[in-house]
Coordinates of C-alpha atoms in Angstrom, one line a residue:
M681 CA 81.4 104.7 116.9
T682 CA 81.6 105.0 121.5
S683 CA 81.9 101.5 122.0
I684 CA 82.5 98.5 121.1
S685 CA 80.0 94.7 120.4
K686 CA 80.3 91.9 123.2
D687 CA 81.4 89.8 120.4
E688 CA 83.9 92.6 118.9
A689 CA 85.8 92.4 122.9
A690 CA 86.2 89.3 122.6
I691 CA 86.9 88.7 119.7
Y692 CA 89.5 91.9 119.5
D693 CA 90.9 91.3 123.5
R694 CA 93.8 90.8 122.8
Q695 CA 95.4 93.5 120.9
I696 CA 92.1 95.6 123.5
R697 CA 94.4 94.5 125.9
L698 CA 97.8 95.5 123.9
W699 CA 97.0 98.8 123.4
G700 CA 93.3 99.6 124.8
L701 CA 90.0 100.1 124.0
D702 CA 90.5 103.5 122.8
A703 CA 93.1 102.2 120.4
Q704 CA 91.0 99.8 119.2
Q705 CA 88.0 102.0 118.5
R706 CA 90.7 104.1 116.7
I707 CA 91.4 101.0 114.1
G708 CA 88.1 100.3 114.1
K709 CA 86.7 103.9 112.3
A710 CA 90.5 103.6 110.4
H711 CA 89.5 103.7 106.5
I712 CA 92.7 102.4 104.5
L713 CA 93.2 103.0 100.9
I714 CA 96.5 100.1 99.8
A715 CA 97.9 100.7 95.7
S716 CA 99.2 97.8 94.4
V717 CA 98.3 94.5 95.0
R718 CA 102.4 92.7 95.9
A719 CA 103.6 90.8 98.2
L720 CA 104.2 92.7 100.4
S721 CA 100.7 94.5 100.3
N722 CA 99.2 91.4 100.8
E723 CA 101.2 91.1 104.3
V724 CA 100.1 94.8 105.0
C725 CA 96.4 94.0 104.2
K726 CA 96.5 90.5 105.9
N727 CA 97.8 92.5 109.1
L728 CA 94.9 96.0 109.0
A729 CA 92.2 93.1 108.8
L730 CA 93.5 90.4 111.6
A731 CA 92.5 94.3 113.8
G732 CA 89.4 95.0 112.5
V733 CA 90.0 98.3 110.3
A734 CA 86.6 99.0 109.1
S735 CA 88.1 99.4 105.7
I736 CA 90.4 98.0 102.9
T737 CA 90.4 99.9 99.1
L738 CA 92.9 97.9 97.1
L739 CA 93.9 100.2 94.5
D740 CA 95.3 98.1 91.1
H741 CA 94.6 97.7 87.6
E742 CA 96.9 94.4 87.1
I743 CA 96.3 91.6 85.6
V744 CA 97.6 88.7 87.9
K745 CA 99.7 86.6 86.2
E746 CA 101.9 83.3 86.6
H747 CA 105.0 84.8 88.1
D748 CA 102.6 86.5 90.9
L749 CA 102.2 83.2 92.3
G750 CA 105.2 82.9 93.9
S751 CA 105.3 85.4 96.2
Q752 CA 101.3 86.6 96.9
F753 CA 100.0 84.2 99.6
L754 CA 96.2 86.2 99.0
L755 CA 96.5 85.4 94.7
H756 CA 96.0 81.0 93.2
E757 CA 96.3 79.2 89.5
D758 CA 93.1 79.5 89.1
D759 CA 93.1 83.7 89.5
I760 CA 95.8 84.7 86.7
G761 CA 94.9 86.8 83.9
K762 CA 91.9 88.3 86.7
N763 CA 92.7 91.5 88.4
R764 CA 94.6 91.5 90.7
A765 CA 93.1 93.5 93.7
E766 CA 89.7 91.7 93.2
S767 CA 91.2 88.4 93.5
A768 CA 93.3 89.0 96.4
A769 CA 90.1 90.8 97.9
R770 CA 88.1 88.1 97.8
N771 CA 90.2 86.1 100.5
I772 CA 90.7 89.8 102.1
Q773 CA 87.3 89.2 102.8
L774 CA 87.1 86.6 104.7
L775 CA 89.8 87.3 107.1
N776 CA 87.7 89.5 108.5
P777 CA 84.8 89.4 107.7
R778 CA 83.5 92.5 109.0
V779 CA 85.8 94.9 107.2
H780 CA 84.5 95.4 104.6
V781 CA 86.8 95.3 101.1
Y782 CA 86.3 97.7 98.4
V783 CA 88.4 97.2 94.8
D784 CA 89.1 100.2 92.6
T785 CA 90.4 98.5 88.7
E786 CA 91.6 102.1 87.4
D787 CA 94.9 103.1 86.9
I788 CA 96.1 105.3 90.5
S789 CA 97.8 107.8 87.9
E790 CA 94.0 108.6 86.2
K791 CA 93.0 109.5 89.7
P792 CA 92.3 112.9 89.7
D793 CA 93.5 114.4 93.4
S794 CA 90.2 113.9 95.3
Y795 CA 90.3 110.5 95.5
F796 CA 93.2 110.7 98.1
E797 CA 91.9 113.3 101.1
S798 CA 89.1 111.1 102.1
F799 CA 91.3 108.4 103.6
S800 CA 92.0 107.4 106.7
I801 CA 95.4 106.2 105.4
V802 CA 97.1 105.8 102.3
C803 CA 99.3 103.5 101.4
L804 CA 101.2 103.2 98.0
I805 CA 103.4 99.8 97.4
H806 CA 106.0 99.5 94.5
S807 CA 105.4 102.9 93.1
D808 CA 106.9 105.3 90.9
Y809 CA 108.5 108.3 92.1
E810 CA 106.3 111.3 90.6
T811 CA 103.2 109.6 91.7
M812 CA 104.9 109.2 95.6
I813 CA 105.1 112.8 95.5
R814 CA 102.1 113.5 94.0
V815 CA 100.4 111.7 96.6
N816 CA 102.8 112.1 99.7
Q817 CA 101.8 116.5 98.9
L818 CA 97.6 115.7 98.6
R819 CA 98.2 114.2 102.0
R820 CA 100.0 117.1 103.0
K821 CA 97.1 119.1 102.2
V822 CA 95.0 117.4 105.0
K823 CA 97.1 116.7 107.3
K824 CA 96.2 113.4 107.4
P825 CA 98.9 109.3 106.8
F826 CA 101.1 108.0 103.8
Y827 CA 103.7 105.3 103.7
V828 CA 105.4 104.6 100.2
A829 CA 107.0 101.6 100.7
D830 CA 108.8 98.4 98.8
A831 CA 109.3 94.3 98.6
F832 CA 113.2 93.7 97.0
G833 CA 113.8 90.6 98.2
W834 CA 116.2 90.3 101.5
F835 CA 116.1 95.1 100.9
G836 CA 113.1 97.3 101.3
Y837 CA 112.1 100.4 101.9
I838 CA 109.5 102.2 104.2
F839 CA 108.6 105.8 103.7
C840 CA 106.3 107.6 107.0
D841 CA 104.6 111.0 106.7
L842 CA 102.6 110.9 109.9
V843 CA 102.5 114.7 109.0
E844 CA 102.1 115.0 113.0
H845 CA 103.9 113.2 115.5
V846 CA 103.7 113.5 119.4
Y847 CA 107.0 111.6 121.1
I848 CA 106.1 110.8 124.3
P849 CA 108.8 108.7 126.4

């Protein structure tokens, strides 16, 4: 994308003024994988959709349980018993119809290494240590960013492997 339409300029006007046209164009090309639909990933997906990324792929094989409803604003009572990624995808799409939202209901542990290579960014939420190490090593090989995060009430963590970062004072 070398330019944006008038419609996109109107929608993303504040963002363009904040971080510039070039950054907005790069955001508009980003294909993001979010693995695990949890409260934290709901917030991440909301922000990504509103920013105008090209696509969000939700990877989650779990079903919605009643306790998910207390912390996840993308899920509703009628989603209980349905796949978490499928249920959340509908509501993410409503936030920004321009963002393509894809659903993958397979278990992350069954994904081949090649699955993680094509995404602009991979973000694991509430993942086990072995999966974090595996996916981080794969992402480093293709020199693409990798994030891991989780939240436990008032506490949480984030790990960011940007592969290479240039600090500009």
